[in-house]
Coordinates of C-alpha atoms and ligand atoms in Angstrom, one line a residue:
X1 CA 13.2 26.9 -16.5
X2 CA 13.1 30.0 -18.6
X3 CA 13.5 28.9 -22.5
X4 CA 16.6 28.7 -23.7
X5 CA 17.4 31.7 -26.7
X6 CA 18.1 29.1 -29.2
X7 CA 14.1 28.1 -28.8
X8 CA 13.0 31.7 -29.0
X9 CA 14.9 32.6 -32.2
X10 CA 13.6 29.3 -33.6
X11 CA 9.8 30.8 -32.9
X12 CA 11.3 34.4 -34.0
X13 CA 11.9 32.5 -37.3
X14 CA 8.4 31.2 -37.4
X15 CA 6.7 34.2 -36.7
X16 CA 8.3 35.6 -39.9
X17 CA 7.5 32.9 -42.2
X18 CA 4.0 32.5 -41.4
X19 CA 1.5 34.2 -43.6
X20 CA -1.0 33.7 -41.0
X21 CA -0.8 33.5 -37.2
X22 CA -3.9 32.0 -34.7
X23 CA -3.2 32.9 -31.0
X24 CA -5.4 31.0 -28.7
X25 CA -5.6 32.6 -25.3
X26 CA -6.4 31.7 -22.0
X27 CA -6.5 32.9 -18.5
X28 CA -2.6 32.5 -18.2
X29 CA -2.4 36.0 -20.1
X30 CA -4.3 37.9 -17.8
X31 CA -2.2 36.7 -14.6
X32 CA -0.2 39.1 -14.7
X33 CA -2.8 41.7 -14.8
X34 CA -3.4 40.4 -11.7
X35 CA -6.8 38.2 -12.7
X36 CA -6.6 34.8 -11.3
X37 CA -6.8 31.5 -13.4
X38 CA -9.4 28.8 -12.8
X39 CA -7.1 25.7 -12.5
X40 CA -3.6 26.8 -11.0
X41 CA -3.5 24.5 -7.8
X42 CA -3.4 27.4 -5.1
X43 CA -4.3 30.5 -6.4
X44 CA -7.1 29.1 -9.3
X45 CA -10.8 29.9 -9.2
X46 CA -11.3 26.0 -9.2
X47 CA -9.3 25.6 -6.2
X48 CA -11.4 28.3 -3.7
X49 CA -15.1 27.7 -5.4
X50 CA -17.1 25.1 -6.9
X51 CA -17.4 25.2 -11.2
X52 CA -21.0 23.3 -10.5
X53 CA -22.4 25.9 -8.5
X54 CA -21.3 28.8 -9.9
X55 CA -20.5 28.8 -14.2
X56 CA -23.7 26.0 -14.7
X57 CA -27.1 26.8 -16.2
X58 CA -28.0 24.2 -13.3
X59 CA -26.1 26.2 -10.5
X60 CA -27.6 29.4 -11.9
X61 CA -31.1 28.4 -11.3
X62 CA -30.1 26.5 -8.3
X63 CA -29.0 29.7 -6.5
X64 CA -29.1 32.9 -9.1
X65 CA -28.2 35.5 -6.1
X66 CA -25.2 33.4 -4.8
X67 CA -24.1 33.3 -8.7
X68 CA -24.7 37.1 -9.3
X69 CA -22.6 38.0 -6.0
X70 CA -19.5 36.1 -7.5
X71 CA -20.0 37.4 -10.9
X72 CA -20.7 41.6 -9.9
X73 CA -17.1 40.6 -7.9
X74 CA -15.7 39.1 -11.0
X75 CA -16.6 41.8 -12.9
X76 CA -15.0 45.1 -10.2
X77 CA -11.6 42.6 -10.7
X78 CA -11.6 42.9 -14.2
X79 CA -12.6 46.8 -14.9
X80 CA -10.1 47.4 -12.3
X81 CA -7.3 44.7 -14.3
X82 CA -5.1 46.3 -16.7
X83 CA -3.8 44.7 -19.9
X84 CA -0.4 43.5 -19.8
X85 CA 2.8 43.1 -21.7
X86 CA 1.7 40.1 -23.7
X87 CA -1.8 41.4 -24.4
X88 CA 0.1 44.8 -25.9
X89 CA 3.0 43.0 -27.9
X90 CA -0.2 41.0 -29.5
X91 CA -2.3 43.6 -30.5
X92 CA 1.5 46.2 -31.6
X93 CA 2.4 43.3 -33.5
X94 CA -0.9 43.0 -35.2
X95 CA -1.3 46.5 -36.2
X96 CA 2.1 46.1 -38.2
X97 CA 1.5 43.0 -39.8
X98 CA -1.9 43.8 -40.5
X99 CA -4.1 40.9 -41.6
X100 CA -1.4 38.1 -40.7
X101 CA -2.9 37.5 -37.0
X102 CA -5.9 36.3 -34.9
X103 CA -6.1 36.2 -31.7
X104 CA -9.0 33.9 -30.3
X105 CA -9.4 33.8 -26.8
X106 CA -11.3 31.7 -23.9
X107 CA -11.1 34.6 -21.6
X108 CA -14.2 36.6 -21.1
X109 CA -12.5 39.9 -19.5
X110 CA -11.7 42.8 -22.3
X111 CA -8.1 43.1 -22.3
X112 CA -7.0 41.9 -25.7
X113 CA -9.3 44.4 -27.0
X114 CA -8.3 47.4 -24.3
X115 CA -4.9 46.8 -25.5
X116 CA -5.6 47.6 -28.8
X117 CA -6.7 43.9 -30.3
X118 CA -9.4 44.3 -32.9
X119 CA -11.9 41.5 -34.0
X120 CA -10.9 39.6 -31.3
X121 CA -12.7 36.1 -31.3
X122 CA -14.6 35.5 -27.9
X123 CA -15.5 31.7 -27.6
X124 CA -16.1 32.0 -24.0
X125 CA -18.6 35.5 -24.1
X126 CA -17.9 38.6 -22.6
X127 CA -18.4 38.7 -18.6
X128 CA -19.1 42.3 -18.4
X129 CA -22.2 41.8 -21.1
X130 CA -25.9 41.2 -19.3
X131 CA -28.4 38.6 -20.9
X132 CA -31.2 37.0 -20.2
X133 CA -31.2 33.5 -18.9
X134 CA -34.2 32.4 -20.2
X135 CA -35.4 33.1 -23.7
X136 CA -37.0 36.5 -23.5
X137 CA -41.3 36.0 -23.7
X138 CA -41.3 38.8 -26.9
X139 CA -38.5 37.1 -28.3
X140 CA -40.4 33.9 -27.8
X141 CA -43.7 35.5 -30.1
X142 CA -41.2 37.3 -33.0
X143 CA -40.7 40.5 -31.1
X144 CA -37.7 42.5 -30.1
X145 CA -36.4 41.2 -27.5
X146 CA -36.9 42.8 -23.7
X147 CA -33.5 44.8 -23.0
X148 CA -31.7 43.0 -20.4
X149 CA -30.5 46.7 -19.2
X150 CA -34.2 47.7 -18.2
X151 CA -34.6 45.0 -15.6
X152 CA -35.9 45.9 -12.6
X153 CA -32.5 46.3 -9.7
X154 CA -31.9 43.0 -7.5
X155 CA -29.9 39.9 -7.6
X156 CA -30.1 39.3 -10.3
X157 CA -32.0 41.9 -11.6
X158 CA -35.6 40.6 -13.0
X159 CA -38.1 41.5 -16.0
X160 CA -40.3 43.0 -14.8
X161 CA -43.2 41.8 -17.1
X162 CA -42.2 38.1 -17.1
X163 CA -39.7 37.8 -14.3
X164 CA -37.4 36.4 -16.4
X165 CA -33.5 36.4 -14.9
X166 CA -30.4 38.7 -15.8
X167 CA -27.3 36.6 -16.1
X168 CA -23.5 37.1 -17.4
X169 CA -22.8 37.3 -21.0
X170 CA -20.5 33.9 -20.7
X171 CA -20.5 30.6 -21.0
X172 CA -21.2 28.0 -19.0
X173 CA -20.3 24.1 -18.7
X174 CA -22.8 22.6 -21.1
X175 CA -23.5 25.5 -22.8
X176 CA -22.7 26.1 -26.3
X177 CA -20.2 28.4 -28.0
X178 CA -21.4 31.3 -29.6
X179 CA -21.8 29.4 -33.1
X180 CA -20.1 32.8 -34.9
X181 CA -17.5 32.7 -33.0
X182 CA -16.5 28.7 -32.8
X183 CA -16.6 29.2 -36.9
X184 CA -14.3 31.9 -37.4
X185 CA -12.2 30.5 -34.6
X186 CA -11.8 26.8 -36.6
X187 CA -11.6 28.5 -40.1
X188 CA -8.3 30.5 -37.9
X189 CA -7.2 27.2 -37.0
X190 CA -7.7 25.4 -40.5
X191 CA -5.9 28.3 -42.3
X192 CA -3.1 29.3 -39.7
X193 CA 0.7 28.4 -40.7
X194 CA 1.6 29.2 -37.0
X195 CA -0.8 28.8 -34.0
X196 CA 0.8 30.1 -30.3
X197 CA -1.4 28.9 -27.6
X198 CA -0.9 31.2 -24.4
X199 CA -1.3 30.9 -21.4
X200 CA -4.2 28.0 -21.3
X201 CA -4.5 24.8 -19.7
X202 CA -6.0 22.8 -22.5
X203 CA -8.8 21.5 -20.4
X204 CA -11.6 22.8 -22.1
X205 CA -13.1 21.7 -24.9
X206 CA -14.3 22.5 -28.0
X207 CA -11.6 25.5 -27.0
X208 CA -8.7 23.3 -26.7
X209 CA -9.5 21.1 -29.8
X210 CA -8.6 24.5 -32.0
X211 CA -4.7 23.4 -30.9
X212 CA -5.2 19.7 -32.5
X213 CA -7.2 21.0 -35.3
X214 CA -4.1 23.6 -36.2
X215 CA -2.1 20.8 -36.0
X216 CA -3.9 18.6 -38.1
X217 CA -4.2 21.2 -40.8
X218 CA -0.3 21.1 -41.5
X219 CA 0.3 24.5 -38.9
X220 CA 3.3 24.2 -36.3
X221 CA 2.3 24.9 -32.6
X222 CA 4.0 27.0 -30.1
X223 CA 2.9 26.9 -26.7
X224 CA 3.9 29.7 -23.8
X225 CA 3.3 28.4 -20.3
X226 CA 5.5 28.1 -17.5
X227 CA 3.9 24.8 -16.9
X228 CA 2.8 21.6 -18.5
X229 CA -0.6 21.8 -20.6
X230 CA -3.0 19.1 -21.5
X231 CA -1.8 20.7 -25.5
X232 CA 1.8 19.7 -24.9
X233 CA 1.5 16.9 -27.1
X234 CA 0.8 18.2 -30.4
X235 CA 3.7 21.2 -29.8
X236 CA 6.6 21.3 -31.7
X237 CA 7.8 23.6 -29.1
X238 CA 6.9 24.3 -25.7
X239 CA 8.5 28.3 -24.4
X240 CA 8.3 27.8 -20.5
X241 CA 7.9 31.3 -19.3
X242 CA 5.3 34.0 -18.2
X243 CA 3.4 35.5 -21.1
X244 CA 4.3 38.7 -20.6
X245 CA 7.9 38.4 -20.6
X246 CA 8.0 36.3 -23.9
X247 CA 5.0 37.6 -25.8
X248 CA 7.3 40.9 -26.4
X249 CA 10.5 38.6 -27.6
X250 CA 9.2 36.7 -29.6
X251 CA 7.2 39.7 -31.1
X252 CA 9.6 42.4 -31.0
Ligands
BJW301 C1 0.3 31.2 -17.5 C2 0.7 32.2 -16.7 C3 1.5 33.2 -17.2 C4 -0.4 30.8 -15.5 N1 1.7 33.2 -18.6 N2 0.6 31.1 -18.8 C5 -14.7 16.9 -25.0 C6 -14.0 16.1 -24.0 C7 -14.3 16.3 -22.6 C8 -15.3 17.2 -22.2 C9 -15.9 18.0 -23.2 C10 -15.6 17.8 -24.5 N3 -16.4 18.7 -25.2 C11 -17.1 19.4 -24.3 C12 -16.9 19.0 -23.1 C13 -17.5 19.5 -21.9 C14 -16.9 20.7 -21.3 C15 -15.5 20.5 -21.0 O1 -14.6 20.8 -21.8 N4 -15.2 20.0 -19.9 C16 -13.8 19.6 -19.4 C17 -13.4 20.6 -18.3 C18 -13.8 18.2 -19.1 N5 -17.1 21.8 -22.3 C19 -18.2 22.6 -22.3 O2 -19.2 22.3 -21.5 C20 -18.4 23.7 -23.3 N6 -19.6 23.6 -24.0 C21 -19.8 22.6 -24.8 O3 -19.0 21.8 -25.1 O4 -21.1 22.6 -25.3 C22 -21.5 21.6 -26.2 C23 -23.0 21.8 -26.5 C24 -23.4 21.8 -27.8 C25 -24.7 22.0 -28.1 C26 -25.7 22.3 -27.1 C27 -25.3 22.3 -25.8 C28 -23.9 22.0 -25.5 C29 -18.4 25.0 -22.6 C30 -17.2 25.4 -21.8 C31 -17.3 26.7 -21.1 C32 -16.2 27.0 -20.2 N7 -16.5 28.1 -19.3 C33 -15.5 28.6 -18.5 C34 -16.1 29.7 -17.5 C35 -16.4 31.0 -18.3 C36 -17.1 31.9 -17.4 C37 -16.3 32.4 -16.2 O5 -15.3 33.0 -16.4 O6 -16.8 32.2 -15.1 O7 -14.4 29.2 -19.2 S1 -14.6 27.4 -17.5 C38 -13.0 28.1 -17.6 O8 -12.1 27.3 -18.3 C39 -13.2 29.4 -18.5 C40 -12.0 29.3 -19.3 O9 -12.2 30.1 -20.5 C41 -11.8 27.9 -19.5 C42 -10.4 27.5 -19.9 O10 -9.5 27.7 -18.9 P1 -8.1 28.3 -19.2 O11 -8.2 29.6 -19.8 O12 -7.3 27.3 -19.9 O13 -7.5 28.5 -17.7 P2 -6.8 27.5 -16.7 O14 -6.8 28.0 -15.4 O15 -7.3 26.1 -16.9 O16 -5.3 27.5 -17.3 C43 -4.4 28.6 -17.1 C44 -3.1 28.3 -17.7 O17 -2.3 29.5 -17.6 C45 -2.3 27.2 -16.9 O18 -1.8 26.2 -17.8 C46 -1.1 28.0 -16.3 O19 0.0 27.2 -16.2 C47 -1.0 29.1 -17.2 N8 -0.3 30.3 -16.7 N9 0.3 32.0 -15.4 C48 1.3 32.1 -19.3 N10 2.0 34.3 -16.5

């Protein structure tokens, strides 16, 4: 059911007031861009392949060249993905207001920032960035680290010095969050007066604790799904819709 006007304006109203806005993002925004999400029942990554196998240290070094085939295909979907509607009325709305908004996101593609986003908080990495899996030898002694880009070609592409494995540049189930970015994505959530969560199931944590956090800090909580989310419960308002269809009304 498409949210009634009378919830929009009430947001519209919101979005005015507050001095500043957090924007938690998940793989909901990039839909339409055509990227799929991980936990929609028929079309999410979780439904066709297994999380264990494939986004787990333990998977990783399980099988590191079926890993590397389903990243390198991951990767051609998002250079080839465009940014959307919602990603653009974030990042217009932003350069307006400057200062008032922050978008954090769990999404590791780049279209918050090809849409014009700046200082976007990544908690989730960037799956277009090469690291190593293990820590680098050098690195290991005090030296500069070996650069991931001058591995020697294969799948994954190796060190050749220590043999040491390429990997993405995201993060996996038990992994931690970059420790930067978790920071500056709780100090968003402490200080926000608004926080819209888009398009995010609410199933990973310490992501999805950002919402309850916000909430706990005194900020009121918007979220923008056209289904129920594990966040619903500390909303004041739920907007069931597409991202990318209220994204630009709310922030018109
Ligand atoms: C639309 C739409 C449209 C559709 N418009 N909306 C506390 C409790 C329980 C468990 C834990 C806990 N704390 C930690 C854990 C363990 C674990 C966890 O959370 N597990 C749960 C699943 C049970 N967390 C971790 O392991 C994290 N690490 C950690 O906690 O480390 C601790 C540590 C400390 C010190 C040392 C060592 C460890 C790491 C989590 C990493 C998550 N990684 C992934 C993969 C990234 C790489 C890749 O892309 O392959 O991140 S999993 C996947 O889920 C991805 C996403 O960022 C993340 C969240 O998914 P998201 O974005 O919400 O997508 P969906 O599909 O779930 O939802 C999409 C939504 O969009 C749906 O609601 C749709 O309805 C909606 N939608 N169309 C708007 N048009």
């Amino acid at each position: 059911m498409a949210p009634d006007d009378d919830g929009l304006a009430q947001v519209r109203g919101w979005i005015a007031d507050a001095d500043r806005i957090a924007v938690l993002t998940g793989a909901g925004i990039s839909a339409e861009s055509g990227s799929p999400t991980f936990r929609d029942a028929q079309s999410g990554l979780w439904a066709k392949f297994d999380p264990a196998r494939l986004a787990s240290p333990e998977g990783f070094a399980a099988d590191p060249a079926l890993v590397w085939g389903w990243y390198a295909s991951r990767r051609d979907g998002v250079r080839q993905a465009q940014p959307n509607a919602a990603h653009r009325a974030l990042a217009d709305w932003a350069a307006v207001h400057r200062g008032r908004l922050a978008v954090v996101t769990q999404n590791v593609d780049d279209l918050h920032q090809r849409a014009g986003s700046r200082d976007v908080i990544r908690l989730h990495g960037d799956i277009l960035e090469d690291r190593w899996f293990d820590t680098c030898r050098r690195q290991e002694r005090g030296e500069p680290p070996c650069d991931p880009a001058s591995a020697r070609a294969g799948e994954p592409p190796t060190c050749a010095d220590c043999g040491n494995r390429v990997r993405p540049g995201v993060v996996w189930f038990g992994e931690p969050l970059p420790v930067a970015a978790l920071d500056a994505a709780e100090q968003a959530a402490r200080r926000c007066a608004l926080m819209l969560v888009v398009g995010t199931s609410g199933a990973v944590y310490p992501a999805a604790g950002l919402a309850r956090t916000a909430r706990r800090h005194g900020a009121r909580v918007v979220i923008v799904n056209p289904h129920e989310s594990e966040l619903d419960d500390v909303a004041d308002l739920c907007l069931r819709g597409p991202a990318a269809t209220l994204l630009p009304r709310l922030l018109a």
